[in-house]
Amino acid sequence: HIKVETAEPVLANGGRHVVVTYDATKLATGVKIYVDGAPVPVRIVADLLSNPFESPTAKFTIGGGGYVEPFLGEIADVRLYK
């Protein structure tokens, strides 16, 4: 699996626009995170992708599932593009 998070917490401040891109290289370095249009530094937590990219057992998680406090807030819109 791949797990990437922002190096610093993203504070809500009334609402933020967060974009995550992935270049499908099977490497965590292919994940980029942008907050309000600006790239932010990321911390690679796991870089162990071994399953095929389209795996029926793969999990996609937003805002939790790790070893830190989960996201406690509201997500207004999520879009995935292939």
XYZ file of N, CA, C and O in Angstrom:
328
model
N 0.831 -1.189 0.000
C 0.000 0.000 0.000
C 0.866 1.240 0.000
O 2.041 1.181 0.321
N 0.259 2.338 -0.360
C 0.913 3.645 -0.330
C 0.147 4.515 0.657
O -1.077 4.542 0.635
N 0.888 5.202 1.507
C 0.252 6.156 2.411
C 1.105 7.411 2.450
O 2.296 7.364 2.781
N 0.491 8.530 2.111
C 1.158 9.830 2.087
C 0.272 10.805 2.837
O -0.951 10.769 2.708
N 0.887 11.661 3.630
C 0.136 12.689 4.349
C 0.888 13.997 4.267
O 2.086 14.015 3.954
N 0.198 15.091 4.544
C 0.883 16.385 4.542
C 1.870 16.424 5.699
O 1.632 15.846 6.759
N 2.989 17.096 5.479
C 4.020 17.175 6.515
C 3.517 17.954 7.728
O 3.915 17.685 8.853
N 2.638 18.913 7.498
C 2.045 19.714 8.571
C 0.526 19.578 8.498
O -0.025 19.378 7.407
N -0.174 19.710 9.617
C -1.639 19.632 9.581
C -2.229 20.702 8.658
O -1.692 21.801 8.545
N -3.314 20.358 7.998
C -4.050 21.322 7.181
C -5.205 21.829 8.032
O -6.124 21.080 8.347
N -5.124 23.080 8.416
C -6.154 23.669 9.267
C -7.353 24.079 8.419
O -7.196 24.595 7.309
N -8.535 23.855 8.939
C -9.759 24.114 8.170
C -9.919 25.582 7.810
O -10.200 25.918 6.672
N -9.764 26.478 8.755
C -9.894 27.921 8.501
C -11.130 28.259 7.681
O -11.076 29.046 6.750
N -12.251 27.634 7.984
C -13.493 27.941 7.284
C -13.690 27.191 5.985
O -14.683 27.356 5.320
N -12.761 26.383 5.577
C -12.898 25.590 4.352
C -11.638 25.663 3.512
O -11.052 26.728 3.361
N -11.206 24.546 3.010
C -9.987 24.473 2.200
C -10.271 23.672 0.940
O -11.162 22.816 0.906
N -9.515 23.930 -0.091
C -9.599 23.171 -1.327
C -8.347 22.303 -1.382
O -7.227 22.814 -1.450
N -8.528 20.987 -1.323
C -7.392 20.056 -1.306
C -7.472 19.182 -2.553
O -8.520 18.613 -2.857
N -6.356 19.091 -3.277
C -6.260 18.251 -4.461
C -5.098 17.291 -4.262
O -4.021 17.692 -3.821
N -5.340 16.022 -4.585
C -4.288 15.013 -4.528
C -4.167 14.417 -5.918
O -5.155 14.019 -6.532
N -2.941 14.362 -6.433
C -2.693 13.735 -7.727
C -1.764 12.546 -7.531
O -0.989 12.495 -6.576
N -1.866 11.602 -8.461
C -1.025 10.402 -8.409
C -0.685 10.018 -9.839
O -1.557 9.943 -10.698
N 0.591 9.740 -10.093
C 1.030 9.474 -11.457
C 1.025 7.994 -11.848
O 1.489 7.630 -12.913
N 0.501 7.121 -10.983
C 0.350 5.678 -11.250
C 1.681 4.947 -11.436
O 1.737 3.903 -12.073
N 2.749 5.459 -10.838
C 4.050 4.799 -10.934
C 4.218 3.680 -9.923
O 5.228 2.993 -9.929
N 3.240 3.497 -9.030
C 3.311 2.556 -7.914
C 4.321 2.995 -6.854
O 4.788 2.206 -6.064
N 4.675 4.286 -6.867
C 5.606 4.855 -5.891
C 4.927 5.995 -5.141
O 4.199 6.789 -5.733
N 5.192 6.080 -3.858
C 4.604 7.161 -3.053
C 5.084 8.529 -3.514
O 4.365 9.513 -3.355
N 6.256 8.601 -4.102
C 6.750 9.889 -4.598
C 5.901 10.417 -5.752
O 6.008 11.587 -6.103
N 5.045 9.577 -6.310
C 4.149 10.004 -7.375
C 2.904 10.692 -6.864
O 2.078 11.159 -7.642
N 2.742 10.780 -5.538
C 1.586 11.448 -4.942
C 1.966 12.898 -4.631
O 2.974 13.157 -3.981
N 1.159 13.824 -5.099
C 1.355 15.251 -4.819
C 0.082 15.774 -4.164
O -1.025 15.400 -4.534
N 0.237 16.661 -3.183
C -0.902 17.252 -2.485
C -0.823 18.773 -2.625
O 0.239 19.368 -2.436
N -1.967 19.364 -2.957
C -2.082 20.812 -3.111
C -3.184 21.309 -2.181
O -4.245 20.704 -2.100
N -2.922 22.396 -1.481
C -3.918 23.014 -0.605
C -4.152 24.438 -1.100
O -3.202 25.216 -1.202
N -5.390 24.728 -1.443
C -5.756 26.033 -1.994
C -4.877 26.407 -3.185
O -4.452 27.545 -3.341
N -4.566 25.417 -4.021
C -3.813 25.640 -5.253
C -2.308 25.608 -5.123
O -1.596 25.667 -6.116
N -1.778 25.511 -3.908
C -0.332 25.529 -3.704
C 0.164 24.147 -3.270
O -0.455 23.509 -2.416
N 1.276 23.680 -3.868
C 1.814 22.384 -3.429
C 2.297 22.470 -1.985
O 2.809 23.506 -1.552
N 2.093 21.389 -1.229
C 2.547 21.346 0.161
C 3.495 20.160 0.337
O 3.372 19.149 -0.355
N 4.454 20.276 1.254
C 5.362 19.156 1.517
C 4.585 17.957 2.056
O 3.611 18.117 2.803
N 5.009 16.768 1.659
C 4.350 15.546 2.109
C 5.322 14.675 2.893
O 6.533 14.801 2.775
N 4.748 13.808 3.696
C 5.508 12.809 4.445
C 5.058 11.456 3.926
O 3.869 11.146 3.910
N 6.016 10.643 3.486
C 5.704 9.298 3.017
C 5.696 8.375 4.223
O 6.696 8.228 4.915
N 4.555 7.772 4.483
C 4.386 6.877 5.621
C 4.595 5.431 5.199
O 5.195 4.646 5.922
N 4.125 5.077 4.015
C 4.290 3.716 3.494
C 4.466 3.777 1.989
O 3.803 4.547 1.303
N 5.363 2.974 1.478
C 5.643 2.918 0.041
C 5.846 1.462 -0.346
O 6.926 1.056 -0.762
N 4.796 0.668 -0.174
C 4.902 -0.782 -0.346
C 3.845 -1.324 -1.305
O 3.299 -2.396 -1.078
N 3.564 -0.606 -2.372
C 2.527 -1.053 -3.291
C 3.003 -2.282 -4.051
O 4.000 -2.254 -4.758
N 2.287 -3.389 -3.878
C 2.660 -4.619 -4.565
C 1.505 -5.216 -5.348
O 1.724 -6.014 -6.247
N 0.272 -4.846 -5.003
C -0.887 -5.355 -5.732
C -1.027 -4.612 -7.053
O -0.564 -3.481 -7.180
N -1.683 -5.230 -8.026
C -2.005 -4.482 -9.241
C -2.810 -3.243 -8.877
O -3.540 -3.236 -7.885
N -2.681 -2.195 -9.663
C -3.339 -0.935 -9.335
C -4.849 -1.107 -9.206
O -5.474 -0.527 -8.344
N -5.452 -1.903 -10.062
C -6.891 -2.149 -9.990
C -7.130 -3.484 -9.302
O -7.355 -4.498 -9.930
N -7.053 -3.482 -8.001
C -7.199 -4.687 -7.203
C -8.538 -4.675 -6.478
O -8.888 -3.680 -5.849
N -9.291 -5.785 -6.523
C -10.571 -5.812 -5.810
C -10.420 -5.765 -4.290
O -11.375 -5.489 -3.583
N -9.209 -5.993 -3.771
C -8.998 -5.957 -2.329
C -8.357 -4.652 -1.855
O -8.154 -4.466 -0.671
N -8.036 -3.762 -2.785
C -7.377 -2.502 -2.429
C -8.355 -1.580 -1.714
O -9.535 -1.551 -2.019
N -7.839 -0.800 -0.748
C -8.664 0.157 -0.006
C -8.242 1.568 -0.377
O -7.069 1.853 -0.540
N -9.208 2.426 -0.496
C -8.969 3.847 -0.727
C -9.571 4.586 0.454
O -10.772 4.477 0.717
N -8.744 5.301 1.210
C -9.201 5.947 2.433
C -8.898 7.437 2.385
O -7.810 7.835 1.974
N -9.840 8.226 2.823
C -9.636 9.666 2.954
C -9.837 10.021 4.422
O -10.865 9.697 5.006
N -8.831 10.633 5.021
C -8.999 11.193 6.349
C -8.820 10.267 7.525
O -9.200 10.583 8.626
N -8.235 9.115 7.345
C -8.035 8.255 8.505
C -7.460 6.916 8.129
O -6.983 6.706 7.033
N -7.504 6.008 9.088
C -6.994 4.673 8.853
C -5.544 4.496 9.236
O -4.960 3.464 8.990
N -4.957 5.497 9.862
C -3.545 5.414 10.201
C -3.306 5.358 11.686
O -4.154 4.922 12.462
N -2.164 5.855 12.070
C -1.746 5.803 13.465
C -1.913 7.141 14.163
O -1.481 7.315 15.276
N -2.519 8.101 13.494
C -2.739 9.425 14.077
C -4.237 9.650 14.212
O -5.043 8.847 13.759
N -4.609 10.765 14.790
C -6.024 11.086 14.950
C -6.686 11.172 13.577
O -6.145 11.765 12.657
N -7.866 10.600 13.430
C -8.559 10.676 12.140
C -9.084 12.081 11.877
O -9.214 12.884 12.788
N -9.391 12.340 10.631
C -9.992 13.609 10.240
C -11.363 13.738 10.878
O -12.209 12.853 10.753
N -11.578 14.815 11.579
C -12.871 15.079 12.206
C -13.424 16.356 11.596
O -13.123 17.449 12.026
N -14.184 16.200 10.559
C -14.724 17.367 9.881
C -15.691 16.927 8.811
O -16.234 15.830 8.857
N -15.875 17.781 7.856
C -16.828 17.519 6.795
C -16.127 17.595 5.450
O -15.314 18.493 5.210
N -16.423 16.651 4.575
C -15.894 16.659 3.218
C -17.067 16.941 2.292
O -18.045 16.195 2.260
N -16.986 18.041 1.561
C -18.113 18.488 0.741
C -18.173 17.779 -0.607
O -19.244 17.559 -1.138
N -17.033 17.421 -1.184
C -17.038 16.889 -2.541
C -15.794 16.052 -2.760
O -14.696 16.460 -2.397
N -15.964 14.868 -3.337
C -14.833 14.013 -3.702
C -15.029 13.602 -5.145
O -16.114 13.158 -5.533
N -13.983 13.760 -5.950
C -14.037 13.354 -7.356
C -12.811 12.506 -7.675
O -11.693 12.852 -7.300
N -13.035 11.414 -8.356
C -11.949 10.535 -8.793
C -11.975 10.467 -10.307
O -13.030 10.282 -10.918
N -10.810 10.624 -10.924
C -10.689 10.557 -12.371
C -9.684 9.486 -12.733
O -8.663 9.346 -12.077
N -9.964 8.785 -13.782
C -9.047 7.735 -14.240
C -8.318 8.214 -15.468
O -8.834 8.852 -16.313
